Every structure is written in C-alpha cells, then in structure tokens.
PDB file of C-alpha atoms and ligand atoms in Angstrom:
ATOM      1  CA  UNK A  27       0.000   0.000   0.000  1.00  0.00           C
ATOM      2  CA  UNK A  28       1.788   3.159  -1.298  1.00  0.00           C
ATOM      3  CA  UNK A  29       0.047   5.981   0.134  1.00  0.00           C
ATOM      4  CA  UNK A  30       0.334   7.190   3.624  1.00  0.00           C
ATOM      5  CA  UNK A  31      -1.978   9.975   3.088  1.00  0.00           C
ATOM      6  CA  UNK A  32      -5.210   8.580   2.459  1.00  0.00           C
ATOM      7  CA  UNK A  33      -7.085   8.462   5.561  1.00  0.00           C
ATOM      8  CA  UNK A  34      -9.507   5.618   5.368  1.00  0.00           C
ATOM      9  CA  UNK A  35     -12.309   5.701   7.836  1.00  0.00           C
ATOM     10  CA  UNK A  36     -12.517   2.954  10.149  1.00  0.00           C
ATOM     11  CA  UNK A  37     -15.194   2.689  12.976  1.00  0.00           C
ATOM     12  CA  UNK A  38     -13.374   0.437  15.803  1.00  0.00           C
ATOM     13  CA  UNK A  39     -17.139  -0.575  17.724  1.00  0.00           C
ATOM     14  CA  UNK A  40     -16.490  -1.281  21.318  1.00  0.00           C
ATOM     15  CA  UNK A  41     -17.008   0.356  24.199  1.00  0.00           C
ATOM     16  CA  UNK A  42     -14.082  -1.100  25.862  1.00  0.00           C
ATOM     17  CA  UNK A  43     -11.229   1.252  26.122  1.00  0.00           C
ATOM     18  CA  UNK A  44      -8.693  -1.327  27.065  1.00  0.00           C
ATOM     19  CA  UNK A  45      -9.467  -3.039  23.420  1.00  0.00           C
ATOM     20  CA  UNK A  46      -9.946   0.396  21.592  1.00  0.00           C
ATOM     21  CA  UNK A  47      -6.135   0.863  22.494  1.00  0.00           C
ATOM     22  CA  UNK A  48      -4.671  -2.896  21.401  1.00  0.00           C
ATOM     23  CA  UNK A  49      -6.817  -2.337  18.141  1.00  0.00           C
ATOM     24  CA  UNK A  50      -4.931   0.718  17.759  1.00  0.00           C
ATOM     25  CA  UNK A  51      -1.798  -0.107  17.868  1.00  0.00           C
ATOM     26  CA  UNK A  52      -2.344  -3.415  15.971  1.00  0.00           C
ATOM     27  CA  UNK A  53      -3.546  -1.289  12.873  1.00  0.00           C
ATOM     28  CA  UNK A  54      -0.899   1.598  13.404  1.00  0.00           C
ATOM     29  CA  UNK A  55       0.785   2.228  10.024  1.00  0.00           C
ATOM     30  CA  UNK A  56      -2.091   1.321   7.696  1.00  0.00           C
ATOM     31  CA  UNK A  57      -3.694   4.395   5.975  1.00  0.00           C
ATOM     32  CA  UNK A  58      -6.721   4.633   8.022  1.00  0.00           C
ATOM     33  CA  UNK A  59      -8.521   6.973  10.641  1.00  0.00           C
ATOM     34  CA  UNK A  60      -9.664   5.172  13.489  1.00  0.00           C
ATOM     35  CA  UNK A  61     -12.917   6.288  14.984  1.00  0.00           C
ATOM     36  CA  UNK A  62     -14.515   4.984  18.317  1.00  0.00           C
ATOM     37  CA  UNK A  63     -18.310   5.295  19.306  1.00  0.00           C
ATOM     38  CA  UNK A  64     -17.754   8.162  20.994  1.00  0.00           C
ATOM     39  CA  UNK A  65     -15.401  10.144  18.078  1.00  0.00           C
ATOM     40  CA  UNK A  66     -19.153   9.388  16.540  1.00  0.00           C
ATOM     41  CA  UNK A  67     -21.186   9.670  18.802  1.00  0.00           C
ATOM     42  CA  UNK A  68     -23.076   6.674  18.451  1.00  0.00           C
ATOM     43  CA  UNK A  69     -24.411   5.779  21.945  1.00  0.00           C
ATOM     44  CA  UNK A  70     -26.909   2.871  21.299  1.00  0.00           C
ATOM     45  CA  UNK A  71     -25.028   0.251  22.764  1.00  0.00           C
ATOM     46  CA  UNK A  72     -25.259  -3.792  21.575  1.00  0.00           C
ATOM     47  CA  UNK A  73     -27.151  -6.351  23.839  1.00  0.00           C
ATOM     48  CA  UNK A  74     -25.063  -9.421  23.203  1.00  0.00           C
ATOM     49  CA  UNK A  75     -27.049 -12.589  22.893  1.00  0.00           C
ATOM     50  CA  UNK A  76     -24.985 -14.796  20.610  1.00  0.00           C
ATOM     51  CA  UNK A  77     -23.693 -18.485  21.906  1.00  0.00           C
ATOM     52  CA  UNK A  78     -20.741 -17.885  20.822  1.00  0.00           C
ATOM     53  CA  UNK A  79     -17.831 -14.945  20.477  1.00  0.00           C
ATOM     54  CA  UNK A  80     -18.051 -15.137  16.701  1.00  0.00           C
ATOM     55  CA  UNK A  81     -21.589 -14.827  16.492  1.00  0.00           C
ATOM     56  CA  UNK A  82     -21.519 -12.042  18.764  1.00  0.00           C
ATOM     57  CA  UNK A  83     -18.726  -9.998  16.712  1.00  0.00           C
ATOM     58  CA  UNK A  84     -20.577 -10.906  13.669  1.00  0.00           C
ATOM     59  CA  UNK A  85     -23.842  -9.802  15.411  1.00  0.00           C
ATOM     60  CA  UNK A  86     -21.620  -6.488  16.573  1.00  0.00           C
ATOM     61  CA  UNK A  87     -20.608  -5.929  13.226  1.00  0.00           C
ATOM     62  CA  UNK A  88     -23.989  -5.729  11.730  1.00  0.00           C
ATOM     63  CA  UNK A  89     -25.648  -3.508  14.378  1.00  0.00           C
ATOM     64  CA  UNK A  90     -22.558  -1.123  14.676  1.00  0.00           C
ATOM     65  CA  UNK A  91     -22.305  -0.714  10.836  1.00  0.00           C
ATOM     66  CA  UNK A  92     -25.955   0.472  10.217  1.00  0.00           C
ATOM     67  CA  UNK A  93     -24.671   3.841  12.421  1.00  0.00           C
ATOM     68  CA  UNK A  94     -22.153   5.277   9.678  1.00  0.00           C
ATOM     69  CA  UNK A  95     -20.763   5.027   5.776  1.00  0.00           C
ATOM     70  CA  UNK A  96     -17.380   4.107   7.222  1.00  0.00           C
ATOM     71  CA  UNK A  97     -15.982   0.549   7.183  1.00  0.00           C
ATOM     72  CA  UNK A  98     -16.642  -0.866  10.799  1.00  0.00           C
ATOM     73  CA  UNK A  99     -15.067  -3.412  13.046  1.00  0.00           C
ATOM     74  CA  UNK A 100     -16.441  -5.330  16.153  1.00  0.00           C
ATOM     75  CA  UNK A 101     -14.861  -7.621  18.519  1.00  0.00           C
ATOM     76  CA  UNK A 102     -16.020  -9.884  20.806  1.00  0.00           C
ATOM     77  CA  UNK A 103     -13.722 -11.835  22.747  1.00  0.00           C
ATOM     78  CA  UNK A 104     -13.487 -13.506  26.491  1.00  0.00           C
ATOM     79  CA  UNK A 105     -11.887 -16.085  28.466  1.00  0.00           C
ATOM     80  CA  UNK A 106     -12.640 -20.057  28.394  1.00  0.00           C
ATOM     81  CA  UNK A 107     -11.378 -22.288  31.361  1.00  0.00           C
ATOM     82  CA  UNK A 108     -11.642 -25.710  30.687  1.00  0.00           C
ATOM     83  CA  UNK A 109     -12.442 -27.065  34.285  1.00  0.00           C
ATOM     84  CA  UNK A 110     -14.923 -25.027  34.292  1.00  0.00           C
ATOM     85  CA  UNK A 111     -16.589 -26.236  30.718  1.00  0.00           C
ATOM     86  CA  UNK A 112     -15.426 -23.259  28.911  1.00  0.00           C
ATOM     87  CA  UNK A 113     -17.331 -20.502  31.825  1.00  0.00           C
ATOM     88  CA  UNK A 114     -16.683 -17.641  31.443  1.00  0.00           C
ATOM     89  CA  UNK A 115     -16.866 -17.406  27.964  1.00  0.00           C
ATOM     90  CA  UNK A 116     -19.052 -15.209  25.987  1.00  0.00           C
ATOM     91  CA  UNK A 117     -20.347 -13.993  29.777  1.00  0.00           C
ATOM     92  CA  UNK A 118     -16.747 -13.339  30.418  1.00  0.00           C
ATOM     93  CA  UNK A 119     -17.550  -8.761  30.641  1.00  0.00           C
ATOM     94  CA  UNK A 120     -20.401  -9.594  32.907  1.00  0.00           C
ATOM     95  CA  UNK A 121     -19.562 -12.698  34.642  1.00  0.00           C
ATOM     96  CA  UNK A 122     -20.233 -10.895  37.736  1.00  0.00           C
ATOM     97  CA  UNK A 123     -23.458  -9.407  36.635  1.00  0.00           C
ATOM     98  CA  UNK A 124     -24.201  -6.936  34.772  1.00  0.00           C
ATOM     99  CA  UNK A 125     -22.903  -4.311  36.867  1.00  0.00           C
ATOM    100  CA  UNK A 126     -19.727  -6.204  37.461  1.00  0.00           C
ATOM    101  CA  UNK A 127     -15.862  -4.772  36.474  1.00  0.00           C
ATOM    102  CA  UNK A 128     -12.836  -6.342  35.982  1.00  0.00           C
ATOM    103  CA  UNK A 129     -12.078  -6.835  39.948  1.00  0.00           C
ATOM    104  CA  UNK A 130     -15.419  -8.351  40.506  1.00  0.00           C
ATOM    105  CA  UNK A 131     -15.526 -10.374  37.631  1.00  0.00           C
ATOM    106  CA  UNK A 132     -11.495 -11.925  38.768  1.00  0.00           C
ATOM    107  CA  UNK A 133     -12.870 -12.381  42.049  1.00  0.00           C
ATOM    108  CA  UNK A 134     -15.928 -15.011  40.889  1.00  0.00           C
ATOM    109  CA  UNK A 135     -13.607 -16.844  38.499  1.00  0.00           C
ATOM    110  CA  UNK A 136     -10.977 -17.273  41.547  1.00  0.00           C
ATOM    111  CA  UNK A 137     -13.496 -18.442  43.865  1.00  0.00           C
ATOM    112  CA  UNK A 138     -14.935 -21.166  41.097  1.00  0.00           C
ATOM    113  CA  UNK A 139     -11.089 -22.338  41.187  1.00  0.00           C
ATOM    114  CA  UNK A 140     -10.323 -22.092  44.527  1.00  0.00           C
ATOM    115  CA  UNK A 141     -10.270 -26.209  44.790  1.00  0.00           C
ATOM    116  CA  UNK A 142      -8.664 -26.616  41.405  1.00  0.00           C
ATOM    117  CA  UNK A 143      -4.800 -26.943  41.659  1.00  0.00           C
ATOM    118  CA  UNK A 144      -2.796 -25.188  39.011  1.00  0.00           C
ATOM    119  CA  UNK A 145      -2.712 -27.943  36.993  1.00  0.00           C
ATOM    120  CA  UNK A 146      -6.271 -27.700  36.386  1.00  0.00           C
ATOM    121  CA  UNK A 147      -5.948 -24.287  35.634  1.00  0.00           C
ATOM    122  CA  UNK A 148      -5.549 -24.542  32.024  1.00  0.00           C
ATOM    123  CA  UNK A 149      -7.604 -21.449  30.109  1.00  0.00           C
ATOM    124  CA  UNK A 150      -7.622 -19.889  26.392  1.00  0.00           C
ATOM    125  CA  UNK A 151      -8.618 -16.226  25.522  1.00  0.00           C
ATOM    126  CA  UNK A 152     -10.337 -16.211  21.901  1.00  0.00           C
ATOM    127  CA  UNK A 153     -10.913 -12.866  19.868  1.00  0.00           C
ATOM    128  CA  UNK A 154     -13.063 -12.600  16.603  1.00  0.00           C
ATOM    129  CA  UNK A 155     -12.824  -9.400  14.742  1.00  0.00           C
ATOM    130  CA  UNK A 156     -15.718  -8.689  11.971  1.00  0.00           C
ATOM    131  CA  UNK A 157     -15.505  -5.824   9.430  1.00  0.00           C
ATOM    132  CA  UNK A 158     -18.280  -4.986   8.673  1.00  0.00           C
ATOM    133  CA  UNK A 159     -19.779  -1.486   6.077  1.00  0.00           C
ATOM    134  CA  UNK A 160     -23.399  -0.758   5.988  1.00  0.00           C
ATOM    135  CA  UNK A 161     -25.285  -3.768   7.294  1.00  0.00           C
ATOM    136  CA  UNK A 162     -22.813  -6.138   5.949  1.00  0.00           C
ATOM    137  CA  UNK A 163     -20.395  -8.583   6.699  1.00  0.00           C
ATOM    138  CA  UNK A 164     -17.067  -8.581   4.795  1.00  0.00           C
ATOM    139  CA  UNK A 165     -14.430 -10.710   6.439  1.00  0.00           C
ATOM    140  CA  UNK A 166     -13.858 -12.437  10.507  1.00  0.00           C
ATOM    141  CA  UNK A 167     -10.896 -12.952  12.012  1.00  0.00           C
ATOM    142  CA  UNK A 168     -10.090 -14.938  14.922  1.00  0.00           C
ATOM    143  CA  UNK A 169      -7.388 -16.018  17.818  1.00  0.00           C
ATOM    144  CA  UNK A 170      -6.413 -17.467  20.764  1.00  0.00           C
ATOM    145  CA  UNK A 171      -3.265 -17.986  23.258  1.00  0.00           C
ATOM    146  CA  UNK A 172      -3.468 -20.462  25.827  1.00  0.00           C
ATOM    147  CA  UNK A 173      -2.267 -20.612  29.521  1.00  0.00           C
ATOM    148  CA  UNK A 174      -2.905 -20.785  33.030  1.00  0.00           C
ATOM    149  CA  UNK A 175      -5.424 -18.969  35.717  1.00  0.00           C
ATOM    150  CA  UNK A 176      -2.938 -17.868  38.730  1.00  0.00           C
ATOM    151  CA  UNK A 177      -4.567 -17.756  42.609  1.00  0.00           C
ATOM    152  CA  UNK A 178      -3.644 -14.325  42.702  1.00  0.00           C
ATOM    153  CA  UNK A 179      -3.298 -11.501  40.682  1.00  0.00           C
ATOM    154  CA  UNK A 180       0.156  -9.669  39.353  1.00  0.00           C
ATOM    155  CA  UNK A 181       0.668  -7.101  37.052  1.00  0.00           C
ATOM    156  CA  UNK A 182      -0.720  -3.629  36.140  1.00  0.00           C
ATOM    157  CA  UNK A 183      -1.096  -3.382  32.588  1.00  0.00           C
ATOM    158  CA  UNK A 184      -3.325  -4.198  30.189  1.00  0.00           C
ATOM    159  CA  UNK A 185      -7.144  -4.851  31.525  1.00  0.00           C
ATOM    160  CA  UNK A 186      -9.850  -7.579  32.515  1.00  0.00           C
ATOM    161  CA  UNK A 187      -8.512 -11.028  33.791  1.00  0.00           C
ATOM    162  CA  UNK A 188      -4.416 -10.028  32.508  1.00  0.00           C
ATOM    163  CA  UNK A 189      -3.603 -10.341  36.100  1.00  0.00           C
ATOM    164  CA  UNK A 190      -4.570 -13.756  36.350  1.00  0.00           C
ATOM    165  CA  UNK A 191      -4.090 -15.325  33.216  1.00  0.00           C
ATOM    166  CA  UNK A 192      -0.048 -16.616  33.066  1.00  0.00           C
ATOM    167  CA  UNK A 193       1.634 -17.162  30.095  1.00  0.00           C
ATOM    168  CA  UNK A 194       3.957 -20.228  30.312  1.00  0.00           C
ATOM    169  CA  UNK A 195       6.392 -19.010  27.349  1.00  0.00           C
ATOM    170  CA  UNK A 196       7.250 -15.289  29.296  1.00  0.00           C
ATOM    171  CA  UNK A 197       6.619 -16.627  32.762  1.00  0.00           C
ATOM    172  CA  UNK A 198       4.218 -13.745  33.423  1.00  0.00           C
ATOM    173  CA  UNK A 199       1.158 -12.850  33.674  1.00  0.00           C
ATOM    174  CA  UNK A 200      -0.413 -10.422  30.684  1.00  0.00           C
ATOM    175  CA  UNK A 201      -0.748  -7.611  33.451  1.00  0.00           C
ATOM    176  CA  UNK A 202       2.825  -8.125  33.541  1.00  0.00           C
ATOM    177  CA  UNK A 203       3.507  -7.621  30.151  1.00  0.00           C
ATOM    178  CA  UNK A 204       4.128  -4.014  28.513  1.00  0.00           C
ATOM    179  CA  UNK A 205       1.384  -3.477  25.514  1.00  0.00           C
ATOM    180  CA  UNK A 206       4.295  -4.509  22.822  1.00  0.00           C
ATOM    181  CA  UNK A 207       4.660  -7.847  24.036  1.00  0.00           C
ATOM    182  CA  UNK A 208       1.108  -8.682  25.053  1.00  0.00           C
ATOM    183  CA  UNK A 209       0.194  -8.054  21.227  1.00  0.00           C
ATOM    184  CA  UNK A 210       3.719 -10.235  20.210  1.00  0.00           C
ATOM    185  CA  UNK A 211       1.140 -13.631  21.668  1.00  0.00           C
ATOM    186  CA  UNK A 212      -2.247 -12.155  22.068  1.00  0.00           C
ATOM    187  CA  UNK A 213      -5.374 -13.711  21.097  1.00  0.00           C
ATOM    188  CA  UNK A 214      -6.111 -10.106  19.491  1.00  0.00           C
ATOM    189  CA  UNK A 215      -2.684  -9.428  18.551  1.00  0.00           C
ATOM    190  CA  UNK A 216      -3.120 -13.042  16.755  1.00  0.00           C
ATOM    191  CA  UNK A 217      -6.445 -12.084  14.981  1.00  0.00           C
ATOM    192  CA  UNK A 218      -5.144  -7.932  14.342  1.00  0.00           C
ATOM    193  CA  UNK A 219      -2.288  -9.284  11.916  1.00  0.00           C
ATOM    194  CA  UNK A 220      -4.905 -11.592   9.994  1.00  0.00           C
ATOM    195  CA  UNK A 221      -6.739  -9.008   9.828  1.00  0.00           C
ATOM    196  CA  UNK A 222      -4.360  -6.319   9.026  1.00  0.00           C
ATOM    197  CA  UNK A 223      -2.569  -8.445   6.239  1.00  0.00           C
ATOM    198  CA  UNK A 224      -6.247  -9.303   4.468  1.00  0.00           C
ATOM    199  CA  UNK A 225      -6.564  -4.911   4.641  1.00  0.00           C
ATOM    200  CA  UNK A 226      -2.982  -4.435   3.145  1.00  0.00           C
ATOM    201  CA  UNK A 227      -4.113  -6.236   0.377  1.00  0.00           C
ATOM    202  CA  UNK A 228      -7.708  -5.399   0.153  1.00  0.00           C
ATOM    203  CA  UNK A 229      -8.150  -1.964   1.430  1.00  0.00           C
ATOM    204  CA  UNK A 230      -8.692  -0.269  -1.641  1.00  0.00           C
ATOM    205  CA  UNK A 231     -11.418  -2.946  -3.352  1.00  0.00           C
ATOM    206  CA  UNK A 232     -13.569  -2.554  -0.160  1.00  0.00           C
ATOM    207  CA  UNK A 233     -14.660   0.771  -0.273  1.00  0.00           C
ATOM    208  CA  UNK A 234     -15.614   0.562  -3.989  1.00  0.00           C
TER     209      UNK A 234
HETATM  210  P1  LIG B   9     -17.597  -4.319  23.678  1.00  0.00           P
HETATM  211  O1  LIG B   9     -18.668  -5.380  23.584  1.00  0.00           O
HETATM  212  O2  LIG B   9     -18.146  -2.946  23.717  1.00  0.00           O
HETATM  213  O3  LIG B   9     -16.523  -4.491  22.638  1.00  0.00           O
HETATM  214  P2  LIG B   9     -16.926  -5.645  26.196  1.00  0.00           P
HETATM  215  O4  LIG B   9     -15.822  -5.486  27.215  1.00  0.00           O
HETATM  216  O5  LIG B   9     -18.339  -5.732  26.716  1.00  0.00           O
HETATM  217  O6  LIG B   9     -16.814  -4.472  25.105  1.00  0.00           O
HETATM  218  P3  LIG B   9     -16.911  -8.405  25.274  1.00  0.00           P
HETATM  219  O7  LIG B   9     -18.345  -8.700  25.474  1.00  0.00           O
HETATM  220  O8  LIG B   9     -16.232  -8.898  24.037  1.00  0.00           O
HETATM  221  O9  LIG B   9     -16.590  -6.868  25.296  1.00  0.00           O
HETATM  222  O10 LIG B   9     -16.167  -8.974  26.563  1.00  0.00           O
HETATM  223  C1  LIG B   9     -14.824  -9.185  26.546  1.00  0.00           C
HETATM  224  C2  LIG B   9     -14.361  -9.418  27.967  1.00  0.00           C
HETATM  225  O11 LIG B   9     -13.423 -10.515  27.966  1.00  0.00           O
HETATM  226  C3  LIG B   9     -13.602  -8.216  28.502  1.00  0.00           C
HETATM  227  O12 LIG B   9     -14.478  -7.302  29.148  1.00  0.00           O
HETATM  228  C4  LIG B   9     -12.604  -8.874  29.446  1.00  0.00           C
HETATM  229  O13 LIG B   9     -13.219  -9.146  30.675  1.00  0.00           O
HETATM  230  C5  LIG B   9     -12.302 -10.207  28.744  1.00  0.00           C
HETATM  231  N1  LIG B   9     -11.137 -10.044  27.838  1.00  0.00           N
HETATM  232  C6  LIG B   9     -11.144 -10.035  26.481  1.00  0.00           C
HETATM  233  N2  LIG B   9      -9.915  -9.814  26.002  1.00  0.00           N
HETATM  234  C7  LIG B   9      -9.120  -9.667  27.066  1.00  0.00           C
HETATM  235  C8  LIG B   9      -7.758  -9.397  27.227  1.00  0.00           C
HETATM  236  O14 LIG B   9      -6.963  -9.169  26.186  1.00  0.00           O
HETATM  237  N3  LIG B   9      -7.269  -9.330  28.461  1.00  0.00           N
HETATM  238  C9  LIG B   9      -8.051  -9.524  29.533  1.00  0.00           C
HETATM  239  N4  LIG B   9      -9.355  -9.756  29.485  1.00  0.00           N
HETATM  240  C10 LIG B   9      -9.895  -9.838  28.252  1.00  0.00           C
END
C-alpha cells in the first residue's frame, strides 16, 4: 500500500477502552482513521445474545455498521477455562453481573477455582474481529493464546482477567507484560495481523 496519506475511515465498535487501544496499535501504520463510538457519537449500545464470540462480533458488526458510511469493526472476545466447561466465555464482561468490572468479575472466576490446583488451571482467551460497512459482513478474524489462571493476581497493565491469566512461554502474567509484548502472543494481537494483512491487500477494493 503506497500511500500514507489517504485516511480511510474505520469505525473500531467497542465500548471497551482497554481493546480500543490494542486495536490501535495493531492497525498503526495502515492508511486509516480510526474512529470509536464516541469520536461518533453513536451511543446505542449492543445487547449481546450470541452463543458464541463469533456470532456475537458478527452480530456487533452488523448492528454497529448500520450507524455510519465508514468501514466498521467489532470484537467480541473472552476467556474459556476448561475445568470449568469453557465458563466464562461469551459472559466473560459480565460474569459478575451486569454491573460487574474487571475486579469483581477476577474475584468469581478465583473463587470457582479455589479447589482446582494449578494444573487444572488450564484457560484460552479467543478474539473474533468482523468488518463490517453498511449492514454487511465482509471478512472475521479470529485467535487465541493459551495458559494458566494464577490464585492471585500480578501485574498492572493491560485490563480484565491479565492479572490472572499466566503465560507459560514469558513466565508472566499479561498484566505483567508491557502493551508490545502482550500483542507479540495475544489472542487479538493473533487475529489484528490476519486481519491487518487481508486490509494491506484489500483496502482499496472494499470501499468501492
Ligand atoms: P464491547 O462489547 O463494547 O466491545 P466488552 O468489554 O463488553 O466491550 P466483550 O463482550 O467482548 O466486550 O467482553 C470481553 C471481555 O473478555 C472483557 O471485558 C474482558 O473481561 C475479557 N477479555 C477479552 N480480552 C481480554 C484481554 O486481552 N485481556 C483480559 N481480558 C480480556
């Protein structure tokens, strides 16, 4: 892709600001403008009701996109512990409830482990990215990293369950991980490069 200057408009669709960031810096580079729902104002917000994350994103996608002209892309993504048949999954925001936040929503999942020994411990995160422009969907992405749920949490960065979720290959936890390296193994730095190689070579053809 030669030029820099085109600014291609692209709606990122998620009211998480931890995400809105990791998009961000998975797409920097590539000619576009990246919008949130707020740089839009768009303040009707998505009732998730899908079974799964990809049906959600895809579900995302197609709500988000009927708001604007611009290309837009949705995510929906969680965490799956296997002894725990794959809970929280596509609950994984509101675990806790509705009203629950990341502390609250740690707190449950450690207390539904607190007989499991590490060993047990095994979890995945998944992400599915869907672009999507007016009412349509053009392409998903998706990815996952494996490890381990920790008995207590360490770490500051990133957001949701980081602290507790331990990646065997670093030793640490994703909270303990600058932004750069979470992305390196990242279930959405996985699905950003799939999806930023398919818009290298695409870009132009989809807004015809
Ligand atoms: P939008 O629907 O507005 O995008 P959301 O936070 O409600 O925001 P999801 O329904 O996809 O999004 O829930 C994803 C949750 O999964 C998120 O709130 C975290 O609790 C968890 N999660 C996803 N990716 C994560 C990551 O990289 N690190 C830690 N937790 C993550």
């Amino acid at each position: 892709m030669k030029s820099k200057s085109i600014n291609i408009k692209l709606l990122v669709a998620t009211s998480n600001p931890g995400k809105l960031k990791e998009i961000r810096r998975g797409l920097k580079g590539l000619p576009l403008k990246i919008l949130g729902l707020e740089d839009e104002a768009i303040t009707a917000r998505y009732r998730e009701k899908g079974k799964t994350f990809m049906e959600n994103a895809k579900a995302k996608g197609l709500f988000y996109s009927q708001f604007t002209d611009y290309l837009t892309l949705a995510e929906d993504s969680g965490l799956e512990v296997e002894a725990l048949k794959g809970e929280p999954g596509v609950l994984s925001a509101r675990y806790a409830g509705y009203k629950a936040n990341d502390e609250k929503n740690i707190a449950k999942l450690l207390a539904r482990l607190k007989d499991f020994p590490l060993s047990k411990r095994k979890a995945r995160f998944v992400c599915c990215l869907c672009l999507a422009k007016q009412g349509k969907i053009l392409k998903c992405f998706r990815g996952e990293v494996r490890g381990w749920i920790i008995e207590e949490k360490r770490g500051h960065y990133g957001f949701g369950y980081d602290p507790i979720f331990f990646y065997r290959p670093f030793n640490r936890t994703f909270a303990e991980l600058p932004p750069e390296k979470k992305n390196l193994v990242s279930h959405r730095g996985r699905a950003l490069r799939r999806l930023r190689r398919f818009l290298e070579k695409n870009l132009g053809r989809l807004l015809e």
